């Protein structure tokens, strides 16, 4: 026997019960974002590698270690998208969307790829749902974005939700702060992990992501970026917070919040679930006011987030309702197969969920199968046509297929 071929490490198959739960979340997303006038957008699953190198940042883990990058037959370097924001900004520039009425609001759902060590809730192919609003730096967009995420998680039934919110200020503030933090950490070099030390020159802020005890100790009395914000950034953030407070959102103000991607400016946020293990981040995002320009477009502010679909469903653990056909079409004898097939099609076209015998079971076997599927009625097609009500056990004959359809549809 040939050896079995298995799915690649870190990938997974979605079987029908999970598939239904995912579809429900997708429908919920479309309803919530549609109400707020966010339109669906789709961008390619692979992009020029340069998009992420420039957009996400060369010193980020994502770009340094986690991208699936390959050369195509024409020698161009392509990358399976590790995130969606850079792609949305590229599309915004490529399609001249800055000429449309601003802000441009979009949402997306699809597969993303990161070469990470697989574990529960962490995959190499995963699904993100996300929103982006480009073309305005109004603080109400930051608040709207965060509240859309909160609404999605609430309606999806995700449990143990905790929001953390902060502000990173502008790129210039961040640069000045980076220098200050670098100096602070340089003075405590012997406490730092090799990883943090190695990145100290290029990106000292990433030290806040480290769970290394020495690094954490060195950071305890470090200056906080939140205390270094320029007056308009501080005011912008205060307005965002006011709107969140008015909306009654519970969140923690966390001055140590840094995100793993380099494009953020001003507001940043993350949401986690206490129901999940180590991979507790359900979603995250923030403002990226320099990204469109970095990708060759006009200076354009933007804000948005993405959340992990698999993680939302893990945190919701909502029992999945099995799909039930309303009618099961059974065959009294093989000669009725074509008529039964036509009846099933007719019922389905009238919106009746219908299953059909297609595995050569005996009539007794078919009745058992229909019962297991939870069908409300069975139509037994043979020389006569009988309809059985599965709940009461009552069974009666009808004269024609049309009569059967009229009764069941
Ligand atoms: P991110 O924080 O890198 O942000 O990813 C968002 C979410 O995607 C995470 O919170 C997590 O739920 C999910 N996720 C990430 N990696 C994996 C993985 N390996 N397996 C399973 N789930 C994963 C972004 O991607 C930004 N583009 C968000 C954004 C949009 N910022 C502004 N706009």
Coordinates of C-alpha atoms in Angstrom, one line a residue, residues 12-23 313 320:
X12 CA -5.5 21.8 9.3
X13 CA -8.6 20.6 7.6
X14 CA -12.0 22.2 8.3
X15 CA -14.5 19.4 8.6
X16 CA -18.3 20.2 8.1
X17 CA -19.2 20.9 11.8
X18 CA -16.4 23.4 12.1
X19 CA -17.2 24.6 8.6
X20 CA -20.7 25.6 9.7
X21 CA -19.4 27.4 12.8
X22 CA -17.0 29.4 10.6
X23 CA -19.6 30.2 8.1
X313 CA -14.1 29.9 17.7
X320 CA -22.3 23.3 16.7

